[in-house]
Short mmCIF file of C-alpha atoms in Angstrom, two decimals:
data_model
loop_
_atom_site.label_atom_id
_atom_site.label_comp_id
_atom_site.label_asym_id
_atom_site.label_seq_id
_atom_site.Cartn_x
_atom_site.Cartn_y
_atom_site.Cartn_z
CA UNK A 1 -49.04 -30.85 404.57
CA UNK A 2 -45.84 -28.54 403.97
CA UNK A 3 -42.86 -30.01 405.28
CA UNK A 4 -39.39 -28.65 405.05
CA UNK A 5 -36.70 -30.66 405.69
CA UNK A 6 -33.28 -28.91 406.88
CA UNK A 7 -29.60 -30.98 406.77
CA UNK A 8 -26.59 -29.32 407.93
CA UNK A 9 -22.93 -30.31 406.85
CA UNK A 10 -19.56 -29.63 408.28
CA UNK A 11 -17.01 -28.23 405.90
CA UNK A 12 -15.66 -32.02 405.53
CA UNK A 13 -18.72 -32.90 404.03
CA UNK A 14 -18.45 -30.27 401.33
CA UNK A 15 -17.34 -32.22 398.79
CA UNK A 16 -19.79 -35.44 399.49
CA UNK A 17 -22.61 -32.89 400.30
CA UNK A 18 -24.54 -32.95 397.13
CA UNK A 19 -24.48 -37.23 397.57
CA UNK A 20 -25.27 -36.51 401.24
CA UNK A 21 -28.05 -34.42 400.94
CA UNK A 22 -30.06 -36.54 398.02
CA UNK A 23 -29.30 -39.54 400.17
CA UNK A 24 -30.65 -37.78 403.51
CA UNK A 25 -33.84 -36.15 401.04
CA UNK A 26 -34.55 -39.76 399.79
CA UNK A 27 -34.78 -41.05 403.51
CA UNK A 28 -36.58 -38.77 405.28
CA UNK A 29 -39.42 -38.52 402.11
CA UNK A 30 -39.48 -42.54 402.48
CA UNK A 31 -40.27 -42.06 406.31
CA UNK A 32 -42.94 -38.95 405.59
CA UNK A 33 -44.23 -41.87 403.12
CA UNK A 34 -45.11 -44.69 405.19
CA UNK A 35 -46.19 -41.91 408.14
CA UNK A 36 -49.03 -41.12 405.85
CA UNK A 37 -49.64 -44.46 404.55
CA UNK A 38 -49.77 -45.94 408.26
CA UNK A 39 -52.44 -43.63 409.08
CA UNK A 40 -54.08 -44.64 406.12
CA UNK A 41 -54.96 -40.88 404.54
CA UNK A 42 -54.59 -40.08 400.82
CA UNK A 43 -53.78 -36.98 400.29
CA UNK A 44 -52.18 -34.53 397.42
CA UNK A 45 -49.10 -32.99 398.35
CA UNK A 46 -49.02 -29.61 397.19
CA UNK A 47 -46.01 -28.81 399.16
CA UNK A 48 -42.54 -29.04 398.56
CA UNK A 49 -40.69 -31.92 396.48
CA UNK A 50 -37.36 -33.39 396.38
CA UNK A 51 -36.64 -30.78 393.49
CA UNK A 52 -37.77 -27.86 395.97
CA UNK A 53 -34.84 -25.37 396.12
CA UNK A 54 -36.49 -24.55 399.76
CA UNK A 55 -35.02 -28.00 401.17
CA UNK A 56 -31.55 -27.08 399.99
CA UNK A 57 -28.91 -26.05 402.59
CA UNK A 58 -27.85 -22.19 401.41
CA UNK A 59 -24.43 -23.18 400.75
CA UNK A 60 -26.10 -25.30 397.85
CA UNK A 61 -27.73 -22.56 396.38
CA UNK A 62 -26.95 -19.70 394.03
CA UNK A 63 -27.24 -16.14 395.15
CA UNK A 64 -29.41 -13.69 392.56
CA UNK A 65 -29.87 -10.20 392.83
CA UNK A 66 -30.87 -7.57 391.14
CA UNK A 67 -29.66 -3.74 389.88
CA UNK A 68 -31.67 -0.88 391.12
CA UNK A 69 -29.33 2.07 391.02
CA UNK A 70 -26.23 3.20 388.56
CA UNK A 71 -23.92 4.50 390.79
CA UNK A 72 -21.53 5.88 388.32
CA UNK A 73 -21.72 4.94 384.15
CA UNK A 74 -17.97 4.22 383.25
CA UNK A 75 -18.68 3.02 379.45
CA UNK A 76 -17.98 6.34 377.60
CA UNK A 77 -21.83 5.52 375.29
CA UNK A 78 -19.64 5.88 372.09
CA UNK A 79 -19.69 3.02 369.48
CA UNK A 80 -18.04 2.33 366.24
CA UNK A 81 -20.16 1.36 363.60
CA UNK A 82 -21.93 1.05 360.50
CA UNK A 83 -25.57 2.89 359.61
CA UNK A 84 -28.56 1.35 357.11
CA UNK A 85 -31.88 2.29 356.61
CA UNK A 86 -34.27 0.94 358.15
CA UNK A 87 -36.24 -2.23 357.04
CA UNK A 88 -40.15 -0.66 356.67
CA UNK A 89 -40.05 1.88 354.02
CA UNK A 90 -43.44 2.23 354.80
CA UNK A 91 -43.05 3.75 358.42
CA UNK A 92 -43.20 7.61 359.49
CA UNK A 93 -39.79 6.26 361.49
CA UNK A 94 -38.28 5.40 357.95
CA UNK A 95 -37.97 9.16 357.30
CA UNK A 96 -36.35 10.76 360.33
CA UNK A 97 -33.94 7.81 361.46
CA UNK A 98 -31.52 5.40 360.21
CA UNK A 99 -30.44 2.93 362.37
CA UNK A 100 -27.01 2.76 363.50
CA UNK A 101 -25.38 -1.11 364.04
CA UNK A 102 -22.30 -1.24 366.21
CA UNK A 103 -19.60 -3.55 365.81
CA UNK A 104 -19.03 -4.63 369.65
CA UNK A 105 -22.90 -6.55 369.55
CA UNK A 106 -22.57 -5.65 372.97
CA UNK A 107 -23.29 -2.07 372.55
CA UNK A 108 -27.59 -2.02 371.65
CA UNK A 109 -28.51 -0.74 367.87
CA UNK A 110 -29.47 2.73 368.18
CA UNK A 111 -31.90 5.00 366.03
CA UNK A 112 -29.69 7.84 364.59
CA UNK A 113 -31.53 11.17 362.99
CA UNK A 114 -31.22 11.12 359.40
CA UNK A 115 -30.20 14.95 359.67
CA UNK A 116 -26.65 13.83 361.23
CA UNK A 117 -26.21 11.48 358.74
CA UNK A 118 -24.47 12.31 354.98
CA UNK A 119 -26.79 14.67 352.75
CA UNK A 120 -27.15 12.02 349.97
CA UNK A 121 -27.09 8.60 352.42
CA UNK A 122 -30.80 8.28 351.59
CA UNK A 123 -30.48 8.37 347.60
CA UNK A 124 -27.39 6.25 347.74
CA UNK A 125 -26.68 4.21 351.19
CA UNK A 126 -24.48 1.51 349.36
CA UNK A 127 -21.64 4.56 349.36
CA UNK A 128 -21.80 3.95 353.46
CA UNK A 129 -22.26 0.23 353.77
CA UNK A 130 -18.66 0.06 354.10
CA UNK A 131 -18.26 3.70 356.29
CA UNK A 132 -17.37 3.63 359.73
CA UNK A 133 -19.12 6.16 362.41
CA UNK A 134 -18.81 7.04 365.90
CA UNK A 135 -22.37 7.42 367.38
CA UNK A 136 -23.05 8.22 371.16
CA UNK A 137 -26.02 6.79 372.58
CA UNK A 138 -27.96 9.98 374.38
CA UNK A 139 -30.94 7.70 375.45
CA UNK A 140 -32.69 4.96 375.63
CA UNK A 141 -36.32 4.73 376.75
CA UNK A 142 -38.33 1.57 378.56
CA UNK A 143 -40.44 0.55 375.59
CA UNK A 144 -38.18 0.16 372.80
CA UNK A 145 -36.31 -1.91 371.77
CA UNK A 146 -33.43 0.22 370.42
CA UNK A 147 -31.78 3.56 372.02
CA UNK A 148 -31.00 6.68 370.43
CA UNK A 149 -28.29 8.00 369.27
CA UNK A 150 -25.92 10.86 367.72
CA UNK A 151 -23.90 10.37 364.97
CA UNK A 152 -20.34 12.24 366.33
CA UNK A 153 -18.25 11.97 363.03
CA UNK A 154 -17.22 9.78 360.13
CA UNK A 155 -14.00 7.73 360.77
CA UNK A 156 -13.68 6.86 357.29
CA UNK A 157 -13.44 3.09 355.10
CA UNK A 158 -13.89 0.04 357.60
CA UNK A 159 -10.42 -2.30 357.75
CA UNK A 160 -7.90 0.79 357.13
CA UNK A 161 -5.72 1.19 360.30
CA UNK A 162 -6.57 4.59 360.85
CA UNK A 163 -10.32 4.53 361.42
CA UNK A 164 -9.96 1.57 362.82
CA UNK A 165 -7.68 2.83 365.53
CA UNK A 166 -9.21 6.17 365.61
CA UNK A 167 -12.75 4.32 366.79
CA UNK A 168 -11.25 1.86 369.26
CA UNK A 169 -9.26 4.56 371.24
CA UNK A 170 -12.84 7.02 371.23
CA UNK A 171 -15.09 4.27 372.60
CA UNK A 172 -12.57 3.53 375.37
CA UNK A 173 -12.65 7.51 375.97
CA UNK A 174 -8.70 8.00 375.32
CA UNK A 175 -7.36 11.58 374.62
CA UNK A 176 -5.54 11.20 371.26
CA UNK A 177 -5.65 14.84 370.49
CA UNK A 178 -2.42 16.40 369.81
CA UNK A 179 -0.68 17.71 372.96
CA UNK A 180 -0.88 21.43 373.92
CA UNK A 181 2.72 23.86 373.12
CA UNK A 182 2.53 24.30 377.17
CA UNK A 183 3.36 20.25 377.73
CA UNK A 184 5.88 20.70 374.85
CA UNK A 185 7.50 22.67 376.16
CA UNK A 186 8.46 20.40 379.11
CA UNK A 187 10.56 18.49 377.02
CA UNK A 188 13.82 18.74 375.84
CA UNK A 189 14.46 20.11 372.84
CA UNK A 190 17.73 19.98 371.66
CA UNK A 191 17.41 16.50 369.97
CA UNK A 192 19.05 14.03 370.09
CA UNK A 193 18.44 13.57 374.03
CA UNK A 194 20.45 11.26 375.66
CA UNK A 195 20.62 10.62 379.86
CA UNK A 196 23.35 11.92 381.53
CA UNK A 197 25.84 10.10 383.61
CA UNK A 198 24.94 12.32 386.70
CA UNK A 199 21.21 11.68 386.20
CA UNK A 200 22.19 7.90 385.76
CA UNK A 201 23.79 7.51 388.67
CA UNK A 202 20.94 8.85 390.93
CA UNK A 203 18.44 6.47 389.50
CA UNK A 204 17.65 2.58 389.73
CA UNK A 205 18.09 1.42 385.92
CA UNK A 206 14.67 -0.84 385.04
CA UNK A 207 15.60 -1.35 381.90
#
């Protein structure tokens, strides 16, 4: 009763192949049709149908796969975001954690101890609806739905420059500290510096 049905195109057909194929399905069904009807059995198909992906030709069908392994984890886990208490005030969860929302949505919402969080952010968490944070996500187990994280530092007021630029460089794990007196020294320092001619003339100008 299970009948597969293979088609093969040449590259020329590529672009015609999807008409091809439905016209070359449609014929051969019609002839596995009257084949059963002539030998007068009715029967239930349970096998394939003209909607079968097992009839296609693999050039017609999408490839899936699937991850297994992390080879190497090149997001640096640190967000810039907002924290809130959580919803049920009623929940043993309500008193250790606060839950930390991200501003790129696709970083996950993470459960942040309420003992790395401002001393009065339970009595008054309006005063940090506005606050940015840095949080890095340390974890994040198979049955929930959130992961956890630790709150790294206060950036300060969301829409100022500063923070905001302070919290975009840390999540793309850029060194913005201040350089050392050993690489300052490397430079000149009797300012202003200006090229000389000799050095000029050595080089190709890209300017």
């Amino acid at each position: 009763p299970d009948v597969i049905i293979e088609a093969q195109f040449d590259d020329n057909d590529a672009e015609h192949g999807q008409d091809l194929l439905k016209d070359t399905l449609t014929d051969d069904i019609k002839k596995l049709s009257l084949d059963t009807g002539e030998k007068g059995e009715t029967k239930q198909d349970d096998g394939p149908t003209t909607n079968d992906p097992r009839l296609l030709p693999d050039k017609f069908l999408q490839r899936t796969a699937k991850v297994v392994y992390i080879l190497e984890k090149k997001h640096s886990r640190a967000a810039t975001g907002f924290i809130k208490l959580l919803a049920d005030k009623n929940s043993e969860l309500f008193k250790r954690c606060a839950m930390f929302s991200p501003v790129d949505h696709r970083v996950p919402r993470a459960y942040v101890s309420l003992t790395d969080c401002p001393p009065d952010f339970v009595t008054r968490p309006e005063d940090y609806s506005n606050m940015l944070f840095i949080c890095r996500i340390v974890d994040w187990k198979e049955d929930s739905n959130f992961a956890t994280g630790q709150l790294a530092k206060s950036l300060g007021q969301a829409g100022e420059i500063e923070p905001e630029t302070e919290g975009i460089l840390t999540e793309y794990g850029v060194d913005f500290s201040d350089f050392s007196p050993k690489a300052l020294e490397c430079l000149p320092q009797s300012l202003p510096w200006v090229i000389s001619p000799g050095e000029l003339a050595k080089r190709r100008d890209l300017r």
